[in-house]
Structure formats: C-alpha cells, structure tokens
C-alpha cells in the first residue's frame, strides 16, 4: 500500500498540482487572502473528493480501502487542528469546518462499524461462556504479572471498580479481567485479541482512534458516531492517554475506573451488545494504551 499521508506542515500552505497553484486558489488569495485560500483549496482539491470516495465505499473492507480511511482520518485530524489554531477563518468557515468534522465522524464511524461486522466480530457470548472467566492458574499468573509490570495495584483497581456500583461493579471487574486476558494470551487464543494482528500491521493503524476520539468533545455530540467496540475502546484510550502517565497514582486508578465504566456502559447499555463485546473494547483500550 503506497498511499502516503500529508503532514501537518503541508496544511500551512496551498496544495500544488504538478508544482503549481490552481487558478481557483490564486483567485481566492487575491479575493480573500492566504488563510481562506488555503482552507478552500484543501477542501476543494483534497478533502471533499476523499470524503465523496469514502461515501461510495463504506462497505468495502479490503486492505487498500482500510488504508485510505486511516490516511483520511489522520489527515483530517491534523488539518482541523491547523485550521482552528493557525488559519484565520471567518465564522462561516469555522462552522463549515465543524460541520465537515461531524460528517466525517459519522461516515468513518459507520465504516469501522462495517469493518467490525465483516472482519473483527466474533460470535457474541455472555460472560459465563467466556474462555477467560476460568480461574486457571496459568491465566491468573498472566494477570498477576501484568499488574506488576504496569505498576497498578490490582486490589485497589478491583475495589475501585466493584465498589463504584453495587449493580454493575463485580460484573464490570469480570469483564475487565476477561478483556485483559484477551490481550495477554497467545497461541490458540490469539485470534481473539483486538484489534487483530492483521489490523495492527497496517501502517498508522492508530489513526482509527485518533480521529474518532474527537467524538468525545462537546461540540460534536458523540451519540451517533461510534458503533463498534474496537473503535470505542481505542478512541477512549487515545482521547486522553497522557493522563494515565502524568497524573499521580490515585488519579491513575480513578482514570482506569472511569474509562472502564464509560466503555462498558456504552457497550452494554447504549449499544446493547453482548458482554464479549465489552471484553473486545477493553482489549482495544489496553492495546492502544500499550499497557
């Protein structure tokens, strides 16, 4: 896959076609100034055609299309940041920028939902049927070693999850443990790890979560956008991952508890999915965090 993404630096200047600025862009410079011209030309020459192509291929899940969606996601996240912080846009163009962000979040969210259904989804199971619920000594050893490696107090995290809700606490701890073991186990269980090894081998695979993490900001209203557990878990991890590494130990534990509840509430209540989907979301959350 030879598709190359633009960098943030590219979006500070007019795009060139065969080394030249287009007549439309030159006219915009003369009429509106350089900032508006940069915005208009990137939309006209690059993003709107890419969004149109995505709209026509929402159900295509081959390797090239996945890569195109990842590149578009990464580029839009960078372009929006540059446009908001460095391009002096009119109120109308700022509204257009936000509208395009919402449109893209909706389309990309649907795309990953289709990808999940076609490639990633396994037979849904309730917790009592999970292969990770067993109190197997080998599995217990993996869990113990993980907590030691990441320097998280296992008992404190368990108590934080269990004691946060009399109705959901124990259930959520069990799902978290199962999701953790999805990430840690190998050999015959490796096919249950999420995101899959095949997906993680795609360049810039985390761009899936980079863009969709934007869904959690107040100005775009998350509700319609994320519809699959892998994107959800990864986006929540990507949203504020620095908090896990920079806050104190007690805040770190609270961060984990809050994220676990947010993930599982969304999967089980909002999306109405099976508990195994909660495991998948937790697995993706931990994978993107690199925990």
Short mmCIF file of C-alpha atoms in Angstrom, two decimals:
data_model
loop_
_atom_site.label_atom_id
_atom_site.label_comp_id
_atom_site.label_asym_id
_atom_site.label_seq_id
_atom_site.Cartn_x
_atom_site.Cartn_y
_atom_site.Cartn_z
CA UNK A 1 0.00 0.00 0.00
CA UNK A 2 1.76 3.11 -1.24
CA UNK A 3 -0.78 5.68 -0.05
CA UNK A 4 1.12 8.44 1.76
CA UNK A 5 -0.42 10.84 4.25
CA UNK A 6 0.14 14.58 4.23
CA UNK A 7 1.87 16.04 7.27
CA UNK A 8 0.66 18.89 9.45
CA UNK A 9 3.21 21.16 7.79
CA UNK A 10 1.56 20.66 4.42
CA UNK A 11 -1.65 22.27 5.66
CA UNK A 12 0.00 25.62 6.39
CA UNK A 13 0.36 26.26 2.68
CA UNK A 14 -1.57 25.92 -0.54
CA UNK A 15 -1.52 22.47 -2.12
CA UNK A 16 0.14 22.34 -5.50
CA UNK A 17 -0.84 20.32 -8.54
CA UNK A 18 2.22 19.37 -10.59
CA UNK A 19 4.15 22.09 -8.76
CA UNK A 20 1.60 24.80 -9.50
CA UNK A 21 -1.10 26.60 -7.56
CA UNK A 22 -4.50 26.16 -9.16
CA UNK A 23 -6.27 29.15 -10.78
CA UNK A 24 -9.08 28.80 -8.22
CA UNK A 25 -6.62 29.02 -5.33
CA UNK A 26 -4.88 32.03 -6.86
CA UNK A 27 -8.24 33.76 -7.26
CA UNK A 28 -9.07 33.03 -3.61
CA UNK A 29 -5.74 34.51 -2.49
CA UNK A 30 -6.48 37.73 -4.35
CA UNK A 31 -10.06 37.95 -3.14
CA UNK A 32 -9.95 36.58 0.44
CA UNK A 33 -6.31 36.41 1.45
CA UNK A 34 -3.99 33.43 2.03
CA UNK A 35 -5.71 31.80 5.02
CA UNK A 36 -9.11 31.42 3.42
CA UNK A 37 -7.45 30.36 0.18
CA UNK A 38 -5.51 27.59 1.94
CA UNK A 39 -8.67 26.33 3.61
CA UNK A 40 -10.76 26.44 0.44
CA UNK A 41 -8.16 24.77 -1.73
CA UNK A 42 -7.51 21.84 0.62
CA UNK A 43 -11.24 21.29 0.81
CA UNK A 44 -11.76 21.61 -2.93
CA UNK A 45 -8.73 19.68 -4.16
CA UNK A 46 -8.30 17.04 -1.48
CA UNK A 47 -10.77 16.52 1.34
CA UNK A 48 -14.12 16.80 -0.40
CA UNK A 49 -13.11 14.33 -3.17
CA UNK A 50 -11.77 11.95 -0.50
CA UNK A 51 -14.97 12.19 1.52
CA UNK A 52 -17.01 11.55 -1.62
CA UNK A 53 -14.95 8.43 -2.37
CA UNK A 54 -15.47 7.18 1.16
CA UNK A 55 -19.22 7.69 0.86
CA UNK A 56 -19.23 5.44 -2.20
CA UNK A 57 -17.16 2.73 -0.48
CA UNK A 58 -18.48 2.48 3.06
CA UNK A 59 -18.89 -1.29 2.82
CA UNK A 60 -15.53 -2.03 1.15
CA UNK A 61 -13.14 -3.56 3.68
CA UNK A 62 -10.15 -4.57 1.56
CA UNK A 63 -6.64 -3.54 2.53
CA UNK A 64 -6.39 -0.54 0.25
CA UNK A 65 -9.69 0.95 1.39
CA UNK A 66 -8.78 0.47 5.05
CA UNK A 67 -5.52 2.30 4.41
CA UNK A 68 -7.37 5.12 2.61
CA UNK A 69 -9.70 5.57 5.57
CA UNK A 70 -6.78 5.60 8.01
CA UNK A 71 -4.94 8.20 5.94
CA UNK A 72 -8.05 10.37 5.60
CA UNK A 73 -8.66 10.11 9.34
CA UNK A 74 -5.11 11.09 10.20
CA UNK A 75 -5.05 13.94 7.71
CA UNK A 76 -8.36 15.41 8.82
CA UNK A 77 -7.34 15.36 12.49
CA UNK A 78 -4.19 17.29 11.56
CA UNK A 79 -5.96 19.65 9.16
CA UNK A 80 -8.67 20.55 11.66
CA UNK A 81 -6.04 21.34 14.29
CA UNK A 82 -4.07 23.55 11.89
CA UNK A 83 -7.21 25.28 10.63
CA UNK A 84 -8.51 26.04 14.13
CA UNK A 85 -5.21 27.24 15.56
CA UNK A 86 -3.34 28.87 12.70
CA UNK A 87 -5.67 29.78 9.83
CA UNK A 88 -7.63 32.94 10.41
CA UNK A 89 -11.01 31.62 9.29
CA UNK A 90 -14.25 33.53 9.08
CA UNK A 91 -17.14 32.40 11.32
CA UNK A 92 -18.78 30.80 8.29
CA UNK A 93 -15.68 28.76 7.50
CA UNK A 94 -15.31 27.71 11.14
CA UNK A 95 -18.90 26.49 11.01
CA UNK A 96 -18.11 24.65 7.77
CA UNK A 97 -15.06 23.06 9.39
CA UNK A 98 -17.12 21.77 12.32
CA UNK A 99 -19.88 20.56 10.00
CA UNK A 100 -17.34 18.63 7.93
CA UNK A 101 -15.84 17.11 11.08
CA UNK A 102 -19.27 15.84 12.13
CA UNK A 103 -19.95 14.49 8.66
CA UNK A 104 -16.63 12.69 8.57
CA UNK A 105 -17.04 11.26 12.08
CA UNK A 106 -20.42 9.89 11.07
CA UNK A 107 -19.10 8.29 7.88
CA UNK A 108 -15.89 6.94 9.38
CA UNK A 109 -17.78 5.61 12.39
CA UNK A 110 -20.11 3.74 10.05
CA UNK A 111 -17.13 2.47 8.07
CA UNK A 112 -15.48 0.97 11.15
CA UNK A 113 -18.82 -0.50 12.16
CA UNK A 114 -18.97 -2.24 8.79
CA UNK A 115 -15.34 -3.32 9.10
CA UNK A 116 -16.01 -4.76 12.55
CA UNK A 117 -19.03 -6.69 11.29
CA UNK A 118 -17.15 -8.10 8.30
CA UNK A 119 -13.68 -8.75 9.75
CA UNK A 120 -13.41 -8.40 13.52
CA UNK A 121 -16.66 -9.61 15.05
CA UNK A 122 -16.69 -12.99 16.76
CA UNK A 123 -19.74 -14.91 17.93
CA UNK A 124 -21.20 -12.84 20.78
CA UNK A 125 -21.11 -14.52 24.17
CA UNK A 126 -22.26 -13.70 27.66
CA UNK A 127 -19.70 -13.60 30.41
CA UNK A 128 -20.42 -17.05 31.80
CA UNK A 129 -19.35 -18.53 28.44
CA UNK A 130 -16.11 -16.57 28.17
CA UNK A 131 -12.95 -18.69 27.91
CA UNK A 132 -11.29 -16.12 30.17
CA UNK A 133 -13.65 -16.47 33.11
CA UNK A 134 -11.97 -19.67 34.29
CA UNK A 135 -9.77 -19.36 37.38
CA UNK A 136 -6.97 -21.13 35.62
CA UNK A 137 -3.55 -20.89 37.35
CA UNK A 138 -1.85 -20.00 34.07
CA UNK A 139 -4.32 -17.20 33.37
CA UNK A 140 -4.07 -15.96 36.94
CA UNK A 141 -0.30 -15.84 36.55
CA UNK A 142 -0.63 -13.70 33.43
CA UNK A 143 -2.91 -11.27 35.25
CA UNK A 144 -0.57 -11.06 38.23
CA UNK A 145 2.45 -10.42 36.03
CA UNK A 146 0.63 -7.70 34.08
CA UNK A 147 -0.31 -5.74 37.19
CA UNK A 148 3.29 -5.94 38.38
CA UNK A 149 4.62 -4.78 35.01
CA UNK A 150 2.35 -1.74 34.69
CA UNK A 151 2.68 -0.90 38.40
CA UNK A 152 -1.03 -0.84 39.12
CA UNK A 153 -2.34 -2.10 42.45
CA UNK A 154 -4.64 -4.97 41.48
CA UNK A 155 -6.67 -4.90 44.68
CA UNK A 156 -7.09 -1.13 44.54
CA UNK A 157 -8.31 -1.27 40.93
CA UNK A 158 -10.67 -4.14 41.66
CA UNK A 159 -12.09 -2.36 44.71
CA UNK A 160 -12.47 0.84 42.72
CA UNK A 161 -14.46 -0.96 40.03
CA UNK A 162 -16.53 -3.20 42.31
CA UNK A 163 -17.34 -0.52 44.88
CA UNK A 164 -18.39 2.07 42.30
CA UNK A 165 -21.68 0.28 41.66
CA UNK A 166 -23.48 -2.41 43.65
CA UNK A 167 -25.31 -3.50 40.49
CA UNK A 168 -22.52 -3.37 37.91
CA UNK A 169 -19.25 -3.46 39.84
CA UNK A 170 -18.47 -7.18 40.04
CA UNK A 171 -19.74 -7.76 36.52
CA UNK A 172 -17.54 -4.97 35.17
CA UNK A 173 -14.48 -6.26 37.01
CA UNK A 174 -15.00 -9.71 35.50
CA UNK A 175 -15.37 -8.23 32.01
CA UNK A 176 -12.25 -6.11 32.52
CA UNK A 177 -10.28 -9.18 33.60
CA UNK A 178 -11.53 -11.10 30.56
CA UNK A 179 -10.61 -8.22 28.25
CA UNK A 180 -7.16 -8.04 29.80
CA UNK A 181 -6.64 -11.75 29.21
CA UNK A 182 -7.72 -11.37 25.58
CA UNK A 183 -4.74 -9.06 25.21
CA UNK A 184 -2.28 -11.19 27.17
CA UNK A 185 -2.96 -14.69 25.92
CA UNK A 186 -1.24 -16.15 22.88
CA UNK A 187 -1.26 -19.33 20.76
CA UNK A 188 -4.74 -20.78 20.34
CA UNK A 189 -6.46 -17.74 21.88
CA UNK A 190 -4.51 -15.16 19.88
CA UNK A 191 -7.30 -14.83 17.30
CA UNK A 192 -9.47 -13.23 19.98
CA UNK A 193 -7.06 -10.35 20.61
CA UNK A 194 -8.41 -6.98 19.47
CA UNK A 195 -7.50 -5.14 17.35
CA UNK A 196 -6.36 -8.13 15.35
CA UNK A 197 -2.72 -8.66 14.46
CA UNK A 198 -3.66 -8.19 10.81
CA UNK A 199 -5.06 -4.74 11.56
CA UNK A 200 -2.15 -3.74 13.79
CA UNK A 201 0.25 -4.48 10.94
CA UNK A 202 -1.33 -1.75 8.79
CA UNK A 203 0.71 1.49 8.83
CA UNK A 204 -0.78 4.18 11.07
CA UNK A 205 -3.45 1.82 12.42
CA UNK A 206 -3.99 4.03 15.46
CA UNK A 207 -5.38 6.77 13.19
CA UNK A 208 -8.67 4.87 13.51
CA UNK A 209 -8.79 6.05 17.10
CA UNK A 210 -7.08 9.41 16.60
CA UNK A 211 -10.00 10.76 14.58
CA UNK A 212 -12.80 9.02 16.46
CA UNK A 213 -11.51 10.33 19.81
CA UNK A 214 -12.80 13.68 18.53
CA UNK A 215 -16.29 12.28 19.13
CA UNK A 216 -15.96 12.89 22.86
CA UNK A 217 -15.60 16.65 22.60
CA UNK A 218 -18.71 18.60 23.47
CA UNK A 219 -19.06 20.49 20.19
CA UNK A 220 -19.68 17.35 18.12
CA UNK A 221 -22.03 15.38 20.41
CA UNK A 222 -20.72 11.82 20.47
CA UNK A 223 -24.02 9.90 20.24
CA UNK A 224 -24.26 8.79 16.60
CA UNK A 225 -20.64 8.21 15.73
CA UNK A 226 -19.04 5.15 17.39
CA UNK A 227 -20.95 1.93 16.82
CA UNK A 228 -18.42 -0.87 17.37
CA UNK A 229 -16.47 -1.98 20.46
CA UNK A 230 -12.97 -1.87 18.95
CA UNK A 231 -13.25 1.75 17.88
CA UNK A 232 -14.84 2.68 21.19
CA UNK A 233 -12.15 1.16 23.38
CA UNK A 234 -9.34 2.52 21.24
CA UNK A 235 -10.82 6.01 20.98
CA UNK A 236 -11.31 6.29 24.73
CA UNK A 237 -7.68 5.28 25.21
CA UNK A 238 -6.49 7.77 22.59
CA UNK A 239 -8.65 10.60 23.93
CA UNK A 240 -6.55 11.41 26.99
CA UNK A 241 -3.86 8.77 27.27
CA UNK A 242 -1.37 11.25 28.76
CA UNK A 243 -3.48 11.37 31.92
CA UNK A 244 -2.55 7.78 32.73
CA UNK A 245 1.17 8.51 32.59
CA UNK A 246 1.36 12.01 34.08
CA UNK A 247 -1.17 12.00 36.93
CA UNK A 248 -0.43 10.65 40.39
CA UNK A 249 -1.11 7.07 41.40
CA UNK A 250 -4.57 7.71 42.88
CA UNK A 251 -5.65 9.71 39.83
CA UNK A 252 -4.30 6.95 37.61
CA UNK A 253 -6.54 4.41 39.32
CA UNK A 254 -9.55 6.70 39.06
CA UNK A 255 -8.80 7.25 35.38
CA UNK A 256 -8.85 3.49 34.81
CA UNK A 257 -12.10 3.03 36.74
CA UNK A 258 -13.80 5.89 34.90
CA UNK A 259 -12.71 4.61 31.49
CA UNK A 260 -13.81 1.05 32.23
CA UNK A 261 -17.26 2.21 33.31
CA UNK A 262 -17.59 4.51 30.31
CA UNK A 263 -16.62 1.73 27.90
CA UNK A 264 -18.86 -0.93 29.39
CA UNK A 265 -21.85 1.36 29.95
CA UNK A 266 -21.66 2.34 26.28
CA UNK A 267 -21.30 -1.23 25.01
CA UNK A 268 -23.85 -2.94 27.23
CA UNK A 269 -26.45 -0.21 27.71
CA UNK A 270 -26.23 2.17 24.79
CA UNK A 271 -25.28 -0.24 22.00
CA UNK A 272 -26.98 -3.24 23.64
CA UNK A 273 -24.13 -5.59 22.74
CA UNK A 274 -23.05 -8.82 24.42
CA UNK A 275 -20.55 -8.95 27.27
CA UNK A 276 -17.91 -10.43 24.94
CA UNK A 277 -18.07 -7.15 23.01
CA UNK A 278 -17.20 -5.43 26.27
CA UNK A 279 -14.18 -7.73 26.50
CA UNK A 280 -13.17 -6.67 22.99
CA UNK A 281 -13.49 -2.99 23.84
CA UNK A 282 -11.37 -3.39 26.98
CA UNK A 283 -8.78 -5.32 24.98
CA UNK A 284 -8.61 -2.49 22.40
CA UNK A 285 -8.38 0.11 25.17
CA UNK A 286 -5.38 -1.64 26.70
CA UNK A 287 -3.79 -2.25 23.29
CA UNK A 288 -3.94 1.39 22.23
CA UNK A 289 -2.60 2.41 25.65
CA UNK A 290 0.21 -0.09 25.08
CA UNK A 291 -0.39 -1.48 28.57
#
